[in-house]
Coordinates of C-alpha atoms and ligand atoms in Angstrom, one line a residue:
M1 CA -3.6 -81.9 119.7
K2 CA 0.0 -82.6 120.1
K3 CA 1.1 -86.3 120.9
I4 CA 3.5 -86.3 123.8
L5 CA 5.7 -88.9 125.2
F6 CA 6.8 -87.7 128.5
V7 CA 10.1 -89.7 129.5
S8 CA 11.0 -89.9 133.3
S9 CA 12.7 -91.9 135.6
E10 CA 10.4 -91.3 138.3
V11 CA 6.4 -90.7 138.5
Q12 CA 4.5 -89.8 141.7
P13 CA 2.6 -91.5 142.9
L14 CA 4.1 -94.9 141.7
I15 CA 7.6 -94.2 142.4
K16 CA 9.1 -90.9 143.9
T17 CA 12.9 -90.0 145.3
G18 CA 12.4 -86.5 144.8
G19 CA 11.0 -83.6 142.9
L20 CA 11.3 -84.9 139.6
A21 CA 8.6 -87.5 140.6
D22 CA 6.1 -84.5 141.7
V23 CA 6.6 -83.0 138.2
A24 CA 6.1 -86.0 136.3
G25 CA 3.1 -86.8 138.2
S26 CA 1.4 -83.5 137.5
L27 CA 2.5 -81.6 134.3
P28 CA 1.1 -84.6 132.5
I29 CA -2.4 -83.9 134.0
A30 CA -2.0 -80.5 133.3
L31 CA -1.3 -81.2 129.7
A32 CA -3.9 -83.4 129.5
E33 CA -6.3 -80.8 130.9
L34 CA -5.1 -78.5 127.8
E35 CA -6.2 -81.4 125.6
Q36 CA -3.3 -82.8 124.6
D37 CA -2.6 -86.7 124.1
V38 CA 0.2 -87.2 126.7
R39 CA 1.5 -90.4 127.6
I40 CA 4.4 -91.3 130.5
I41 CA 7.0 -93.9 130.0
I42 CA 9.0 -95.0 133.1
P43 CA 10.9 -98.4 133.9
K44 CA 8.9 -101.2 135.7
Y45 CA 10.7 -101.1 138.8
Q46 CA 10.0 -103.5 141.3
A47 CA 9.4 -101.1 144.1
L48 CA 6.6 -99.3 141.8
K49 CA 3.3 -98.9 144.0
L50 CA 0.8 -99.9 141.4
D51 CA -2.9 -100.1 142.5
G52 CA -4.7 -99.6 139.2
E53 CA -5.5 -101.7 136.6
V54 CA -2.2 -103.3 134.6
K55 CA -2.6 -104.8 131.2
Y56 CA -0.3 -105.9 128.7
R57 CA 0.4 -104.1 125.4
C58 CA 3.4 -105.5 123.5
S59 CA 6.8 -107.0 123.7
L60 CA 10.1 -106.0 121.6
R61 CA 13.4 -107.4 121.3
I62 CA 16.4 -104.6 121.8
N63 CA 20.1 -105.5 122.1
N64 CA 19.2 -109.1 122.9
Y65 CA 16.8 -108.1 125.8
D66 CA 13.4 -109.0 125.9
I67 CA 11.0 -106.4 126.8
N68 CA 7.2 -106.1 127.5
I69 CA 5.1 -102.7 127.6
L70 CA 2.6 -102.8 129.9
E71 CA 0.0 -99.9 130.3
T72 CA -1.9 -98.4 133.4
R73 CA -3.0 -95.4 134.3
L74 CA -2.1 -92.4 136.6
P75 CA -4.2 -93.2 139.6
G76 CA -7.3 -91.0 139.5
T77 CA -6.7 -89.9 136.1
D78 CA -7.0 -91.1 132.4
V79 CA -3.2 -90.2 131.5
I80 CA -1.7 -93.1 130.3
V81 CA 1.5 -94.7 131.8
W82 CA 3.8 -96.9 129.8
L83 CA 5.8 -99.4 131.9
V84 CA 9.0 -101.0 130.5
D85 CA 9.3 -104.4 131.8
C86 CA 12.8 -106.0 131.5
P87 CA 13.1 -108.2 134.8
E88 CA 16.9 -108.3 134.7
F89 CA 17.0 -104.7 135.0
F90 CA 14.1 -103.5 137.2
D91 CA 12.5 -106.2 138.8
V92 CA 15.2 -105.9 141.7
P93 CA 14.6 -104.5 145.2
G94 CA 15.8 -100.8 145.6
N95 CA 15.1 -97.3 144.1
P96 CA 15.4 -96.3 140.5
Y97 CA 19.0 -95.2 141.3
T98 CA 20.5 -97.3 144.2
D99 CA 20.1 -100.8 145.4
E100 CA 18.2 -102.0 148.4
F101 CA 21.5 -100.9 150.6
G102 CA 21.7 -97.6 149.1
S103 CA 24.7 -98.2 146.7
A104 CA 24.3 -96.7 143.2
W105 CA 23.6 -99.6 140.5
A106 CA 26.5 -100.7 139.0
N107 CA 24.6 -101.4 135.9
S108 CA 23.1 -97.8 135.8
A109 CA 24.2 -97.1 132.2
A110 CA 22.9 -100.2 130.8
R111 CA 19.4 -99.9 132.7
F112 CA 19.0 -96.4 131.5
S113 CA 20.1 -96.7 127.8
L114 CA 17.8 -99.7 127.4
F115 CA 14.8 -97.6 128.7
C116 CA 15.9 -94.8 126.4
R117 CA 16.1 -97.1 123.6
V118 CA 12.5 -98.3 124.3
A119 CA 11.5 -94.8 124.6
V120 CA 12.8 -93.9 120.9
E121 CA 11.4 -97.1 120.0
T122 CA 7.7 -96.4 121.2
S123 CA 8.1 -92.4 120.3
Q124 CA 8.6 -94.0 116.6
N125 CA 5.7 -95.9 116.7
R126 CA 7.8 -99.2 116.6
A127 CA 6.7 -100.9 119.8
H128 CA 3.4 -102.1 118.3
L129 CA 1.6 -99.5 120.2
D130 CA -0.2 -97.8 117.2
W131 CA 1.0 -94.4 118.5
K132 CA 3.5 -91.9 117.1
A133 CA 4.8 -88.9 118.9
D134 CA 5.1 -85.4 117.9
I135 CA 6.9 -84.3 120.9
V136 CA 9.1 -86.5 123.5
H137 CA 10.1 -84.8 126.5
C138 CA 12.8 -85.9 128.2
N139 CA 13.6 -85.1 132.0
D140 CA 17.1 -85.4 133.5
W141 CA 20.1 -87.6 132.6
Q142 CA 18.3 -90.8 132.7
S143 CA 16.7 -89.7 129.3
G144 CA 19.4 -88.0 128.0
L145 CA 20.1 -90.6 125.5
V146 CA 16.6 -90.3 123.6
P147 CA 17.4 -86.9 121.9
A148 CA 20.6 -87.8 120.6
L149 CA 19.4 -91.2 119.4
L150 CA 16.6 -89.6 117.6
T151 CA 18.9 -87.2 115.7
L152 CA 20.1 -90.3 113.8
E153 CA 16.3 -90.6 112.3
S154 CA 14.4 -89.0 109.7
H155 CA 10.9 -88.3 110.2
R156 CA 11.2 -88.0 113.8
P157 CA 9.7 -85.9 116.6
S158 CA 10.8 -82.9 118.1
T159 CA 12.5 -83.2 121.4
V160 CA 12.6 -81.1 124.5
F161 CA 15.1 -82.0 127.3
T162 CA 14.2 -80.6 130.9
I163 CA 17.2 -80.1 133.4
H164 CA 15.9 -80.8 136.8
N165 CA 19.6 -80.9 138.4
M166 CA 23.3 -80.5 136.4
A167 CA 24.7 -82.2 139.2
Y168 CA 23.7 -85.7 138.2
Q169 CA 24.9 -86.4 134.8
G170 CA 25.0 -89.8 134.0
L171 CA 29.1 -90.1 133.4
F172 CA 30.1 -93.4 132.6
S173 CA 33.4 -95.0 130.9
E174 CA 34.2 -94.9 126.8
T175 CA 34.1 -99.0 127.5
D176 CA 30.7 -98.7 128.5
Y177 CA 29.8 -96.7 125.6
F178 CA 30.9 -99.5 123.1
D179 CA 29.4 -102.3 125.3
L180 CA 26.2 -100.8 125.0
N181 CA 26.4 -100.9 121.4
L182 CA 25.7 -97.2 121.0
P183 CA 25.8 -96.0 117.8
G184 CA 29.5 -94.8 116.8
Q185 CA 28.2 -91.9 115.0
L186 CA 27.3 -90.3 118.5
W187 CA 30.9 -90.6 120.1
N188 CA 31.9 -87.3 119.4
P189 CA 32.2 -84.0 121.7
G190 CA 29.1 -82.8 119.8
A191 CA 27.2 -85.4 121.0
L192 CA 27.4 -87.8 124.0
E193 CA 31.4 -87.4 124.3
F194 CA 32.5 -85.4 127.3
H195 CA 36.2 -85.2 128.1
S196 CA 36.5 -89.0 126.9
L197 CA 33.5 -90.1 129.2
L198 CA 30.1 -90.9 128.1
S199 CA 27.9 -88.6 129.3
F200 CA 24.2 -89.0 129.2
I201 CA 23.1 -85.5 130.1
K202 CA 25.1 -84.3 127.3
G203 CA 22.8 -85.9 124.9
G204 CA 20.0 -84.0 126.1
I205 CA 21.9 -80.8 126.2
A206 CA 23.6 -81.0 122.8
C207 CA 20.9 -82.9 120.6
A208 CA 17.4 -82.0 122.0
D209 CA 15.7 -79.4 119.7
H210 CA 15.2 -77.4 122.8
I211 CA 16.2 -77.5 126.5
T212 CA 14.2 -76.1 129.5
T213 CA 15.2 -75.8 132.9
V214 CA 12.9 -75.7 136.0
S215 CA 13.1 -72.2 136.9
P216 CA 14.4 -68.9 135.0
N217 CA 17.2 -68.1 137.1
Y218 CA 18.3 -71.5 137.1
A219 CA 18.7 -71.3 133.5
L220 CA 20.9 -68.4 133.6
E221 CA 23.0 -70.0 136.8
I222 CA 24.0 -73.1 134.6
Q223 CA 25.8 -70.8 132.1
T224 CA 28.2 -70.2 134.6
A225 CA 31.2 -72.2 135.9
E226 CA 29.7 -72.3 139.3
Y227 CA 26.8 -74.1 138.3
G228 CA 27.4 -75.5 135.0
Y229 CA 29.7 -78.4 135.8
G230 CA 31.8 -78.2 132.7
L231 CA 28.8 -77.8 130.4
E232 CA 28.1 -74.0 130.9
G233 CA 29.9 -73.2 127.5
L234 CA 27.4 -75.6 125.9
L235 CA 24.7 -74.4 127.4
H236 CA 25.8 -70.9 126.8
H237 CA 26.2 -71.8 123.1
R238 CA 22.5 -73.0 122.9
H239 CA 20.9 -70.1 124.8
H240 CA 18.6 -69.2 122.1
E241 CA 17.0 -72.7 122.8
L242 CA 17.4 -72.5 126.4
N243 CA 14.8 -71.2 128.7
G244 CA 13.3 -71.6 132.4
I245 CA 9.8 -72.5 132.9
I246 CA 9.2 -72.8 136.7
N247 CA 7.3 -75.8 138.4
G248 CA 3.9 -75.8 139.4
I249 CA 2.8 -77.9 141.9
D250 CA -0.4 -80.5 142.4
I251 CA -2.8 -78.1 144.2
D252 CA -5.4 -81.1 144.9
V253 CA -2.7 -83.3 146.6
W254 CA -1.0 -80.0 148.7
N255 CA -4.3 -78.3 149.8
P256 CA -4.2 -77.2 153.6
E257 CA -8.2 -77.3 153.3
T258 CA -8.7 -81.0 152.1
D259 CA -5.5 -82.8 152.9
T260 CA -6.2 -85.8 154.7
R261 CA -2.5 -86.3 156.0
I262 CA -2.8 -83.3 158.2
A263 CA -4.4 -83.1 162.1
Q264 CA -6.3 -79.9 161.3
N265 CA -7.6 -78.5 157.8
Y266 CA -7.5 -75.1 157.8
G267 CA -7.4 -72.4 154.8
I268 CA -6.8 -68.5 154.3
D269 CA -9.7 -67.5 156.5
S270 CA -9.5 -69.9 159.3
L271 CA -5.7 -69.7 159.8
A272 CA -5.9 -69.9 163.5
K273 CA -6.7 -73.6 162.7
K274 CA -2.9 -74.6 161.8
A275 CA -2.2 -74.4 165.4
G276 CA -3.9 -78.1 165.5
N277 CA -1.1 -79.2 163.2
K278 CA 1.6 -77.6 165.1
A279 CA 0.3 -79.5 168.0
A280 CA 0.3 -82.4 166.6
L281 CA 3.6 -82.0 164.9
Q282 CA 5.1 -81.5 168.6
Q283 CA 3.5 -84.4 170.0
H284 CA 4.8 -86.5 167.3
F285 CA 8.4 -85.6 167.7
S286 CA 7.9 -85.5 171.4
L287 CA 8.9 -81.9 171.9
P288 CA 7.2 -79.5 174.3
V289 CA 3.4 -78.7 173.0
E290 CA 3.9 -74.8 173.1
P291 CA 1.8 -73.2 170.7
A292 CA 3.9 -69.6 170.9
I293 CA 7.3 -70.9 170.0
P294 CA 8.8 -70.4 166.5
M295 CA 8.7 -73.7 165.0
I296 CA 11.2 -74.3 162.1
G297 CA 10.7 -77.4 159.8
L298 CA 13.1 -79.0 156.9
I299 CA 12.1 -81.6 154.6
G300 CA 14.9 -83.2 152.1
R301 CA 17.3 -85.1 150.6
L302 CA 20.3 -84.9 153.2
V303 CA 23.2 -84.1 150.8
D304 CA 25.4 -81.3 149.8
Q305 CA 22.9 -79.5 147.6
K306 CA 20.5 -78.8 150.2
G307 CA 23.0 -76.9 152.8
I308 CA 22.7 -79.3 155.3
D309 CA 26.2 -78.8 156.5
L310 CA 25.2 -74.9 157.0
V311 CA 22.1 -76.1 159.3
I312 CA 24.4 -78.7 161.2
D313 CA 26.7 -75.8 161.9
C314 CA 24.0 -73.1 162.9
L315 CA 22.1 -75.4 165.5
D316 CA 24.2 -74.6 168.4
S317 CA 23.9 -71.2 168.0
L318 CA 20.0 -72.0 167.1
T319 CA 19.3 -73.7 170.3
N320 CA 20.2 -70.3 171.9
Y321 CA 16.7 -68.9 170.9
P322 CA 13.3 -69.7 171.8
I323 CA 12.6 -72.3 168.7
Q324 CA 11.9 -75.7 168.0
F325 CA 13.5 -77.3 164.7
V326 CA 11.9 -80.5 163.3
L327 CA 14.1 -82.4 160.4
L328 CA 12.5 -85.1 158.2
G329 CA 15.1 -86.4 155.6
S330 CA 17.3 -89.2 154.5
G331 CA 20.7 -89.3 152.6
E332 CA 24.6 -88.9 153.3
K333 CA 24.9 -91.3 156.4
G334 CA 27.5 -88.5 158.2
F335 CA 24.8 -86.1 157.9
E336 CA 22.1 -88.4 159.4
H337 CA 24.5 -89.2 162.3
R338 CA 25.4 -85.6 163.0
L339 CA 21.8 -84.5 163.0
K340 CA 20.6 -87.4 165.0
N341 CA 23.3 -86.5 167.6
L342 CA 22.0 -82.7 167.7
S343 CA 18.7 -83.9 168.6
Y344 CA 20.0 -85.9 171.5
L345 CA 21.9 -82.9 172.7
Y346 CA 18.9 -80.8 172.5
P347 CA 15.8 -82.9 173.1
D348 CA 13.6 -80.1 173.8
K349 CA 14.6 -78.1 170.7
V350 CA 15.6 -80.1 167.8
A351 CA 13.9 -83.2 166.6
V352 CA 15.1 -85.3 163.6
S353 CA 13.5 -88.0 161.8
I354 CA 15.7 -90.1 159.6
G355 CA 13.8 -92.2 156.5
Y356 CA 11.1 -91.2 154.1
N357 CA 7.6 -90.6 155.1
E358 CA 5.1 -88.6 152.6
D359 CA 2.6 -88.3 155.7
L360 CA 5.1 -86.8 158.0
A361 CA 6.0 -84.4 155.2
H362 CA 2.5 -83.0 155.0
L363 CA 2.3 -82.8 158.6
I364 CA 5.5 -80.4 158.9
E365 CA 4.2 -78.3 156.1
A366 CA 1.4 -77.4 158.1
G367 CA 2.4 -77.7 161.4
A368 CA 5.8 -75.7 161.0
D369 CA 5.8 -71.9 161.1
M370 CA 8.7 -71.4 159.0
F371 CA 10.1 -74.0 156.4
L372 CA 14.1 -73.9 156.3
M373 CA 15.9 -74.3 152.8
P374 CA 19.5 -73.2 152.8
S375 CA 20.3 -74.9 149.5
R376 CA 23.8 -74.3 147.9
F377 CA 21.9 -74.6 144.6
E378 CA 18.3 -75.5 143.7
P379 CA 17.1 -75.9 140.0
C380 CA 13.4 -75.1 141.5
G381 CA 12.6 -76.7 144.7
L382 CA 8.9 -77.7 145.7
N383 CA 8.8 -77.5 149.4
Q384 CA 8.9 -74.0 149.5
L385 CA 6.2 -73.7 146.9
Y386 CA 4.3 -76.3 149.3
S387 CA 5.1 -74.4 152.4
Q388 CA 3.7 -71.1 151.3
R389 CA 0.5 -73.0 149.8
Y390 CA 0.4 -73.8 153.8
G391 CA 1.1 -70.5 155.0
T392 CA 4.3 -71.9 156.5
L393 CA 6.7 -69.0 155.8
P394 CA 10.3 -70.3 153.8
I395 CA 13.4 -68.9 155.0
V396 CA 15.4 -69.5 151.6
R397 CA 19.0 -69.0 150.2
K398 CA 18.8 -66.7 147.0
T399 CA 19.6 -69.4 144.3
G400 CA 17.7 -71.1 141.4
G401 CA 14.0 -71.4 141.7
L402 CA 14.1 -70.0 145.3
A403 CA 15.0 -66.8 144.3
D404 CA 12.0 -66.8 141.7
T405 CA 9.6 -68.0 144.0
V406 CA 10.0 -66.5 147.4
V407 CA 9.6 -62.6 147.8
D408 CA 11.6 -61.5 151.0
A409 CA 10.0 -59.7 154.1
L410 CA 11.8 -56.6 153.5
P411 CA 10.0 -53.3 154.7
H412 CA 8.7 -52.5 150.9
N413 CA 7.7 -55.6 150.4
I414 CA 5.5 -55.9 153.5
A415 CA 4.3 -52.7 152.6
D416 CA 3.0 -53.8 149.1
K417 CA 1.7 -57.1 150.1
T418 CA 4.1 -59.2 148.0
A419 CA 6.1 -60.7 150.7
S420 CA 5.9 -64.1 151.4
G421 CA 9.2 -65.4 152.9
F422 CA 12.8 -64.5 153.9
V423 CA 15.8 -64.6 152.0
F424 CA 19.6 -64.7 152.4
E425 CA 22.5 -64.3 149.9
E426 CA 25.8 -65.8 151.2
A427 CA 25.7 -69.5 151.7
S428 CA 27.1 -69.0 155.4
V429 CA 26.0 -69.8 158.7
G430 CA 26.4 -66.2 159.6
A431 CA 23.8 -65.1 157.1
M432 CA 21.5 -67.7 157.8
L433 CA 21.4 -67.2 161.2
E434 CA 20.8 -63.5 160.9
T435 CA 17.7 -64.2 158.5
I436 CA 16.2 -67.1 160.9
K437 CA 16.8 -64.3 163.6
R438 CA 14.7 -61.5 161.3
A439 CA 11.9 -64.2 160.9
I440 CA 11.7 -65.1 164.6
L441 CA 11.6 -61.3 165.5
L442 CA 8.6 -60.8 162.9
Y443 CA 6.9 -63.7 164.3
A444 CA 6.2 -61.8 167.5
N445 CA 4.2 -59.2 165.5
K446 CA 1.3 -61.3 164.8
R447 CA -0.5 -59.2 162.5
T448 CA 2.2 -58.6 160.1
W449 CA 3.1 -62.5 160.4
Q450 CA -0.6 -63.3 159.4
Q451 CA -0.7 -61.1 156.6
L452 CA 2.8 -62.7 155.3
Q453 CA 0.9 -65.8 155.4
K454 CA -2.0 -64.8 153.8
N455 CA 0.3 -63.2 150.8
A456 CA 2.2 -66.5 150.7
M457 CA -1.2 -68.7 150.4
R458 CA -2.7 -66.6 147.7
K459 CA 0.3 -67.2 145.5
D460 CA -0.8 -69.2 142.3
F461 CA 1.9 -72.2 142.1
S462 CA -1.0 -74.3 140.1
W463 CA 0.4 -75.8 136.6
R464 CA -2.1 -73.9 134.6
Q465 CA 0.4 -71.5 133.5
S466 CA 3.6 -73.5 133.2
A467 CA 1.9 -76.2 131.3
Q468 CA 0.6 -73.6 128.8
Q469 CA 4.2 -72.3 128.4
Y470 CA 5.2 -75.8 127.7
L471 CA 2.6 -76.3 125.5
D472 CA 3.6 -72.9 123.6
L473 CA 6.9 -74.4 123.3
Y474 CA 6.0 -77.6 121.6
N475 CA 3.9 -75.6 119.0
T476 CA 6.9 -73.7 118.2
L477 CA 9.1 -77.0 117.5
Ligands
ADP1 P1 14.9 -82.7 145.1 O1 13.9 -82.8 144.3 O2 16.1 -82.0 144.9 O3 14.8 -83.5 146.4 P2 12.6 -80.8 145.6 O4 12.3 -79.8 146.5 O5 12.1 -80.4 144.2 O6 13.8 -81.1 145.8 O7 11.5 -82.1 145.9 C1 11.5 -82.9 146.9 C2 10.2 -83.5 147.1 O8 10.6 -84.8 147.8 C3 9.2 -82.9 147.7 O9 7.9 -83.4 147.3 C4 9.4 -83.5 149.2 O10 8.4 -83.3 150.2 C5 10.0 -84.6 149.0 N1 10.6 -85.4 150.3 C6 12.4 -85.1 150.2 N2 12.5 -85.7 151.2 C7 11.5 -86.4 151.9 C8 11.3 -87.6 152.9 N3 12.5 -87.7 153.4 N4 9.9 -87.7 153.4 C9 9.1 -87.4 152.7 N5 9.2 -86.6 151.5 C10 10.3 -86.1 151.2
GLC2 C1 15.5 -81.8 141.3 C2 16.0 -80.1 141.8 C3 14.9 -79.6 142.4 C4 13.4 -79.6 141.6 C5 13.1 -81.0 141.4 C6 12.0 -80.9 140.1 O1 15.5 -82.6 141.9 O2 16.8 -80.6 142.7 O3 15.1 -78.3 142.8 O4 12.6 -78.8 142.3 O5 14.2 -81.4 140.2 O6 12.5 -80.3 139.2

């Protein structure tokens, strides 16, 4: 049995801004089911949704800050979550990365370097928790200093650094570096220095014993200039210690047969009942309640990564077809405004909900016929997994984890019953529109469509295999 410290800046259902939270809230459970002793550590943000018991465990002092470590459990499980309580940094309104007005925290470097230091102390059994890690599993830049700091220690745990997104790197100035009192030995291009900047993510990439990404395809992509953001050389240099493990999903939370957030439960043998969700979705958005019209859904952060510009540019043409399109998301204000305007222009066809709404996310997964993800890059992507489980066929760009998890409805894939969605290659309005048209055409053929839905719903996206792959990896370190 390994003792694993899982370091993450967000974890569902306590706090979530994106897919990292889904992973941090489900992979540790799967590891615990494989008999591992796994503990999660996250900052104690003001916005945490804590409903279980929270107890005080210990206090420590780092860099002149007084810190308490509190303990709770992942709701509904025995998995221990340690909360790093440093009110100066974390007991403030906002999300992990931005203040309540949406501006990035000015003290991000200080917030997360403190978090990393506490994770190091905890992993080395110096936090009075009577527990020493064998493996520290870090995730994304917010935890990137941990592998770097641990290289300075003897008798240290092994480190794994998982890249969920190369686009966010945690870059700060040299002055920040020295203000943070970080050790001088790590200020070099082999560790935390990146073109005279402090790079948190580089700490993970350069110093962890092993690096993973959240899909095999993305592990290859980030070794190229297009996806590597200047770190492709280092990633390629370390390719023997780099691999991709596809994310699983929480198959209890995302289960159309039992989901309490949808209008009508259904399963692979009762697909007709899915229609109840479509009607509820149409009602929710005040769209005409038409059972036969193809309904396309999209949920996501409204940022460049997700290809939102392509969606906006294609909506005019798309509304020439008999479709309805519903979108739930929040992000860049420019995208939000343009999408809202399109919904005013086409009130019978386009509906937009700006904000973060988990109930509505489930209803869209259940109620739409197709789910659009035209991402410019996508390390793994979870919504295409959820949508396949809900028999809502994804239309995706062939990139990252989307390419690894969706099988295009080409004739031979339809024939051998592997087809589970629609895939296009080029990041262009033309390519996307052609593929949506292809999906609309196939939608008219009810028998084939149902077969595709069943192919998608039968796929195993549970954590079982991927958690085992992480465990196998831990065992090699
Ligand atoms: P990313 O992590 O890049 O945002 P993923 O597809 O991995 O993309 O995960 C996004 C997760 O966040 C999914 O669980 C998705 O349903 C959820 N999500 C994104 N935006 C919203 C929103 N506006 N309301 C509710 N859930 C959202
Ligand atoms: C990131 C990626 C997304 C991935 C998620 C969880 O936010 O953008 O593709 O699914 O992390 O690993």
